[in-house]
C-alpha atoms as one frame of an Amber mdcrd trajectory, in Angstrom:
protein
 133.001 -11.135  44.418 130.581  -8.062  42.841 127.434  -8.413  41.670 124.894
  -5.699  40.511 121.237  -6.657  40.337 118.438  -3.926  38.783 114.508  -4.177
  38.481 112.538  -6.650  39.273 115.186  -9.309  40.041 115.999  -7.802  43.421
 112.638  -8.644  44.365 113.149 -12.012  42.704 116.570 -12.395  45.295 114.359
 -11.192  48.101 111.668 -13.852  47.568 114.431 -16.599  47.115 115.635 -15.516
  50.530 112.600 -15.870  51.893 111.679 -19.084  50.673 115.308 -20.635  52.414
 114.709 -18.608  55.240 111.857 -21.471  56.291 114.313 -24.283  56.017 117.736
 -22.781  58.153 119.082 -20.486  60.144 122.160 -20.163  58.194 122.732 -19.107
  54.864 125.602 -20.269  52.238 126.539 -17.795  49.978 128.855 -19.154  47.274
 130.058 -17.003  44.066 130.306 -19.500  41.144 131.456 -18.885  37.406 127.731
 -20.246  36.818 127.029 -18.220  38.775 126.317 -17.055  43.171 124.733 -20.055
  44.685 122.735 -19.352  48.293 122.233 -22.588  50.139 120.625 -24.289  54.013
 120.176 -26.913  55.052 117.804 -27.408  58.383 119.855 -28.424  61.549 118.156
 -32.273  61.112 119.701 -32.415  57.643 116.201 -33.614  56.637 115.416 -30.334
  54.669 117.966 -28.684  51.609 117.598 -25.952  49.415 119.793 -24.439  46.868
 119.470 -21.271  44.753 121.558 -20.598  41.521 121.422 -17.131  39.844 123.323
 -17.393  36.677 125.568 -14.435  35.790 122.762 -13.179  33.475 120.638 -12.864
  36.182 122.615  -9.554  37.392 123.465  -6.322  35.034 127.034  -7.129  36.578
 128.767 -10.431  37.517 131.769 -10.851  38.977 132.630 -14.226  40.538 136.367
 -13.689  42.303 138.791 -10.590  41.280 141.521 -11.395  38.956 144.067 -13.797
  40.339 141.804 -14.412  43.209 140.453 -17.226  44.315 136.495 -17.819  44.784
 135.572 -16.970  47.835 132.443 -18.383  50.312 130.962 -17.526  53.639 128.400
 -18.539  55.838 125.823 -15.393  57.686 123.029 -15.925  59.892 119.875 -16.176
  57.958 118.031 -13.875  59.759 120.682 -11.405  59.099 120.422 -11.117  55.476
 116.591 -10.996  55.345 116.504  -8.139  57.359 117.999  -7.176  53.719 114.930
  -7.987  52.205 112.146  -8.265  54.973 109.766  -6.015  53.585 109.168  -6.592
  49.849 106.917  -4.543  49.391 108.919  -1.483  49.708 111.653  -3.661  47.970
 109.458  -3.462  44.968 108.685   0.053  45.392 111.753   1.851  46.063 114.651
  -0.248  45.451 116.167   0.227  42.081 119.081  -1.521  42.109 121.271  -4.280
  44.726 125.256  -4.291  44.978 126.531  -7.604  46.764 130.017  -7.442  47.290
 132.501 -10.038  49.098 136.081  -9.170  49.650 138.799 -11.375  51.470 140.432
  -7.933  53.125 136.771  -6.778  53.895 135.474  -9.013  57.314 131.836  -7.855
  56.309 129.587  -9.190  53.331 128.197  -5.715  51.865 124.635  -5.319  50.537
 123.680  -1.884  49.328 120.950  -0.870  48.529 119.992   2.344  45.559 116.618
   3.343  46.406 114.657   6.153  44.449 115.167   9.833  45.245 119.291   8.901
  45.687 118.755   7.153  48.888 121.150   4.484  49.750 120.862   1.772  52.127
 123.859  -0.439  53.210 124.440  -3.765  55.173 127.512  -4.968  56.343 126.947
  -8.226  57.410 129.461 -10.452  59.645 130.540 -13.764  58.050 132.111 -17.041
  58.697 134.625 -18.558  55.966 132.916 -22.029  55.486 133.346 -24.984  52.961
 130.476 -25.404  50.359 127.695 -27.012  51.430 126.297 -29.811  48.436 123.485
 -32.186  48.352 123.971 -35.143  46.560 121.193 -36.370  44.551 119.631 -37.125
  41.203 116.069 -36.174  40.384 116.798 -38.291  37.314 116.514 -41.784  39.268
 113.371 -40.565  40.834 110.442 -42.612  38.555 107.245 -40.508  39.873 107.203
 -36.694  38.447 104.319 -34.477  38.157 104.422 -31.303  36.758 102.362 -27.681
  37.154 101.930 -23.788  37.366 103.065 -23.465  40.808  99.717 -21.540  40.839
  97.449 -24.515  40.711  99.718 -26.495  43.820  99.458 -22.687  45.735  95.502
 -22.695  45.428  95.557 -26.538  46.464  97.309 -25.802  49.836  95.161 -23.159
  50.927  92.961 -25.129  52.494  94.928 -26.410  55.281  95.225 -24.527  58.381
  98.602 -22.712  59.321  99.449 -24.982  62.048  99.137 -28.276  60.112 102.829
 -29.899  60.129 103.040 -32.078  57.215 100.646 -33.034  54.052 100.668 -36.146
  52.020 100.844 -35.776  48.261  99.610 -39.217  45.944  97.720 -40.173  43.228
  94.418 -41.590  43.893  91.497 -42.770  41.305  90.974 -41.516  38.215  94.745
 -40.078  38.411  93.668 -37.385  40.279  96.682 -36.094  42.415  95.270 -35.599
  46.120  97.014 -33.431  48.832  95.692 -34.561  51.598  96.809 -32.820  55.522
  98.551 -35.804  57.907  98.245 -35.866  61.605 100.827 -37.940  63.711  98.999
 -40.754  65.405  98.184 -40.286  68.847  95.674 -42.354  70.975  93.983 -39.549
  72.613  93.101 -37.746  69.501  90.768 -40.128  67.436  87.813 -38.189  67.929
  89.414 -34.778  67.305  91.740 -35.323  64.486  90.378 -33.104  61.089  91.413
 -34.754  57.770  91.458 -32.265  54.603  91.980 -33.080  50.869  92.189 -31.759
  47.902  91.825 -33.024  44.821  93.253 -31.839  41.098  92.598 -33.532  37.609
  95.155 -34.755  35.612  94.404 -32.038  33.104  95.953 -29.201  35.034  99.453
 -31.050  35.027 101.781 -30.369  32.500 103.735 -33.931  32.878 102.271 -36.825
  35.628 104.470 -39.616  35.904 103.304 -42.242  38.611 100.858 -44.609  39.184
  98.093 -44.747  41.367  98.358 -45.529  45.086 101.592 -43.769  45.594 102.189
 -41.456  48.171 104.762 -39.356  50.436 104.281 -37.291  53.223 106.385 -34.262
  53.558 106.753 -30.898  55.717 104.136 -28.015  54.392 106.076 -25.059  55.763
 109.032 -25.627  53.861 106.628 -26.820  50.641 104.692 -23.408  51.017 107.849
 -21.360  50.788 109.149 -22.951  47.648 105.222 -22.354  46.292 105.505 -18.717
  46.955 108.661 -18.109  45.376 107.412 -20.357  42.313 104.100 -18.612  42.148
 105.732 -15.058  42.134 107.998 -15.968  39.652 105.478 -17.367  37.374 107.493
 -20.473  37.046 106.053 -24.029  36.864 106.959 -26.020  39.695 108.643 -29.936
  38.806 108.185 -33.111  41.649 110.618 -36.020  41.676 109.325 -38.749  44.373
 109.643 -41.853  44.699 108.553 -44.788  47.468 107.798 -43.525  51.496 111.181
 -42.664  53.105 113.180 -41.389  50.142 113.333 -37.341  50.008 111.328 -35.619
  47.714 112.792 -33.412  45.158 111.301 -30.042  43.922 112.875 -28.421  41.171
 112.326 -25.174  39.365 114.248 -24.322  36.204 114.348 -20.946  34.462 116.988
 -19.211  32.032 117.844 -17.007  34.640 118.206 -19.404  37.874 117.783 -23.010
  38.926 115.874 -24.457  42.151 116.126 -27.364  43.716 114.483 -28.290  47.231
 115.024 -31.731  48.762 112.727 -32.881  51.979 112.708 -36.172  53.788 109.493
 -37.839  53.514 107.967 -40.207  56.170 109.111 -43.800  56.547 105.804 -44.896
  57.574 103.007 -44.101  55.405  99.292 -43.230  57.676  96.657 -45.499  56.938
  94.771 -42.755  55.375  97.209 -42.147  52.278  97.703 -45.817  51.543  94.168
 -45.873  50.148  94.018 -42.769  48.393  90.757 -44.092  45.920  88.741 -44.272
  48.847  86.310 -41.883  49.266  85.311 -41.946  52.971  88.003 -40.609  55.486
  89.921 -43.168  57.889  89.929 -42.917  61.140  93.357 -42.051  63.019  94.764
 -45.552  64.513  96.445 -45.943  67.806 100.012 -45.993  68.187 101.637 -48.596
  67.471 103.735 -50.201  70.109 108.042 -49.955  70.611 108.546 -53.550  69.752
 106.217 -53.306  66.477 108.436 -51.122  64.832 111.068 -52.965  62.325 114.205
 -51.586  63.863 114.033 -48.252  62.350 117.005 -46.979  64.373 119.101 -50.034
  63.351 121.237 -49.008  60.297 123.127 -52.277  60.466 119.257 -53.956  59.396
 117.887 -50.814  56.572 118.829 -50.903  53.340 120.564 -47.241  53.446 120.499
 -46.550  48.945 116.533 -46.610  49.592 115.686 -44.402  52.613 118.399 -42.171
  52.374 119.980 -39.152  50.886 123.702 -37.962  50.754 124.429 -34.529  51.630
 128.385 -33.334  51.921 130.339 -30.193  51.948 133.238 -30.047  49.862 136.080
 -27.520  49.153 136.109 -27.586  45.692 133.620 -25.113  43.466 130.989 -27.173
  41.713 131.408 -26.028  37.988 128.447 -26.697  36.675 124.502 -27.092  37.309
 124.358 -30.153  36.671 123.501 -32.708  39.294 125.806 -34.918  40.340 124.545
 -39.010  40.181 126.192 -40.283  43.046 124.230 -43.557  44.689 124.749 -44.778
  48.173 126.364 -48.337  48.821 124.733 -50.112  52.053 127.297 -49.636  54.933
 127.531 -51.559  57.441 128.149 -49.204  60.341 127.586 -45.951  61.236 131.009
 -43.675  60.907 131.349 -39.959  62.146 135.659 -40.022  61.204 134.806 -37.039
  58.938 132.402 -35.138  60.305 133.537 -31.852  62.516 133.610 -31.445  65.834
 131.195 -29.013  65.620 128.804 -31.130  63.672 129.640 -33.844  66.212 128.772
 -31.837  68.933 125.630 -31.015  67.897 124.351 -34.207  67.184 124.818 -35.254
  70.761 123.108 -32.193  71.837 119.020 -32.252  72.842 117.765 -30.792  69.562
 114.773 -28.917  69.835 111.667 -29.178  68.143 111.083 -26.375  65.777 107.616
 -25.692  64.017 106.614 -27.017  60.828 109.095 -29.677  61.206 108.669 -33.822
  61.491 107.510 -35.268  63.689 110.141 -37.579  65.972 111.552 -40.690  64.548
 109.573 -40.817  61.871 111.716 -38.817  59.050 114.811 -40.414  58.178 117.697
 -37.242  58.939 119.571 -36.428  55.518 123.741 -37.469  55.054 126.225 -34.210
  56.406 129.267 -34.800  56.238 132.603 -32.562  55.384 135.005 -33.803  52.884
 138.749 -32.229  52.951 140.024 -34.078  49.406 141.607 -31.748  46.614 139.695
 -30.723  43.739 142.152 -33.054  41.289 141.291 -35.794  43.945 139.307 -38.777
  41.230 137.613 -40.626  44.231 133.959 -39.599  44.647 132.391 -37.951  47.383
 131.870 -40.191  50.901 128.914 -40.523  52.737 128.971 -39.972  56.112 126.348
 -41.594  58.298 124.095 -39.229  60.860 121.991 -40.705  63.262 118.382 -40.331
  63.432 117.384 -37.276  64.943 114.917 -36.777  67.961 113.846 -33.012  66.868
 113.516 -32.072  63.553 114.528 -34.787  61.846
């Protein structure tokens, strides 16, 4: 795999990298014929984001050398911003980006042309990997709104830097409110701080859903995705649907395709399921173990409406289009397919990581690895991960 990318577009892959660098620690980089595909997922599986530049996107695109095959790897995140961590000297000097991938070479290559004939290069150590997929469908989502990603970027600077998760509904008038969440706690009803904001219909572009709806999502990853949107001057798109299934950001351009999937809460807080009322609820106590409606019982959910399928399979993707793959209800948890490694980490103590959900109440995404030939006509398999006591 070669690519060349000139101008402003290597500021454009910078900011890309940035916005997955506040989901995971590890990036997949996948060249495509549509074209090279950079993908995370968070270590709770409740966060996914996808990037697709399509070959017009570069001056030069090469996807695999003749009679090759298409490569992939996996690098640590961290590794490839250090690429791009500054971007404002990206914008200033850099001219033009090489990315190169070789199967002989053990090191992905990023070189940098800066102005005066300087050259910068990074050879970065990689791990072959499958690809990493979501499944989902924005199209069976019935809620969308649609806006300048400027207008949702002004909304969200009102809430503090620490504040974990925000709750986006419709409340009267159609008026779509953001409005910050706090995680019940007893000792914290006089100290809780609730902040809204409030925008008219008129500054959406499309807003399909009625009023009274509302999800609660993670703002750290939602303010990354904002930035790059904002930057890019691209409208930003929202599929949602009822608490517990993920919401789906999308952003669509000639020259690449977004799509960001969070888990939302389960639970809605009493002060998003009255969004038309004007005075601010107070934070309610929590509620008690044997209250809860076995929410760690998969045997008793109905899995198609809380959850989301996420796989990795060998096979390249082909196109941009989503696949439409629904979830049956299962009726027991199964790990037969997932890797040791993945096993082994889900039996480890995860550890809470900031700007991520609070415990037990986001529902952790599908991962699962599926070894079945391309030719193979049997759809993907879910494979069931249990709810996760850090971030998801």
């Amino acid at each position: 795999m070669k690519c060349l990318i000139t101008g402003g577009n290597v500021k454009v892959l910078g900011k890309a990298v940035h916005s997955l660098s506040r989901i995971g620690d590890e990036l997949y980089l996948e060249p495509l014929k549509d074209g090279l595909s950079l993908r995370t997922v968070n270590s709770s599986r409740s966060a996914y984001a996808c990037f697709l530049f399509v070959p017009l996107f570069f001056q030069q695109y090469q996807a695999a050398s003749p009679g090759q095959d298409l490569l992939r790897c996996k690098i640590l995140m961290k590794s490839f911003l250090s690429v791009f961590r500054s971007l404002a000297m990206v914008e200033k000097t850099v001219e033009k980006c090489c990315i190169s991938l070789s199967s002989s070479n053990s090191h992905l290559v990023v070189q940098l042309h800066c102005k005066y004939g300087v050259k910068k290069t990074h050879n970065l150590s990689f791990q072959d990997c499958e690809s990493l997929q979501a499944v989902f469908n924005p199209a069976l989502c019935p809620h969308l709104l649609r806006a300048p990603a400027r207008v949702l970027a002004e909304a969200v600077l009102s809430f503090p830097p620490a504040l974990t998760e925000v709750t986006l509904g419709i409340g009267h008038g159609r008026r779509v409110i953001l409005r910050s969440y706090q995680e019940e706690e007893a000792d914290s009803t006089n100290k809780a701080m609730v902040t809204e904001t409030s925008i008219g219909e008129e500054d959406f572009q499309q807003l399909h859903a009625p009023e009274g709806i509302a999800v609660t999502f993670c703002l750290k990853e939602f303010r990354g995705l904002l930035s790059f949107a904002e930057s890019a001057n691209l409208p930003l798109t929202v599929h949602f649907d009822v608490p517990g299934r993920p919401v789906i950001f999308t952003i669509e351009d000639s020259l690449l395709d977004s799509h960001f999937v969070l888990a939302t809460l389960l639970e809605q807080d009493p002060c998003s399921q009255d969004l038309c009322s004007p005075n601010p609820c107070q934070p309610v106590p929590q509620k008690q173990a044997h209250s809860i409606p076995h929410l760690d019982d998969f045997t008793n959910d109905d899995i198609d409406c809380y959850m989301i399928a996420m796989e990795t399979t060998v096979g390249s993707e082909g196109s941009r289009a989503q696949p439409s793959t629904s979830l049956p209800p299962v009726s027991q948890p199964s790990h037969d397919l997932v890797p040791p490694s993945e096993e082994e980490e889900e039996e480890a103590e995860p550890s809470t990581v900031p700007g991520t959900p609070p415990p037990k109440k986001f529902r952790s995404l599908f991962f699962g690895s599926i070894l079945a030939p391309v030719h193979s006509p049997q759809g993907p398999s879910p494979v069931l991960a249990e709810d996760s006591d850090g971030e998801g």
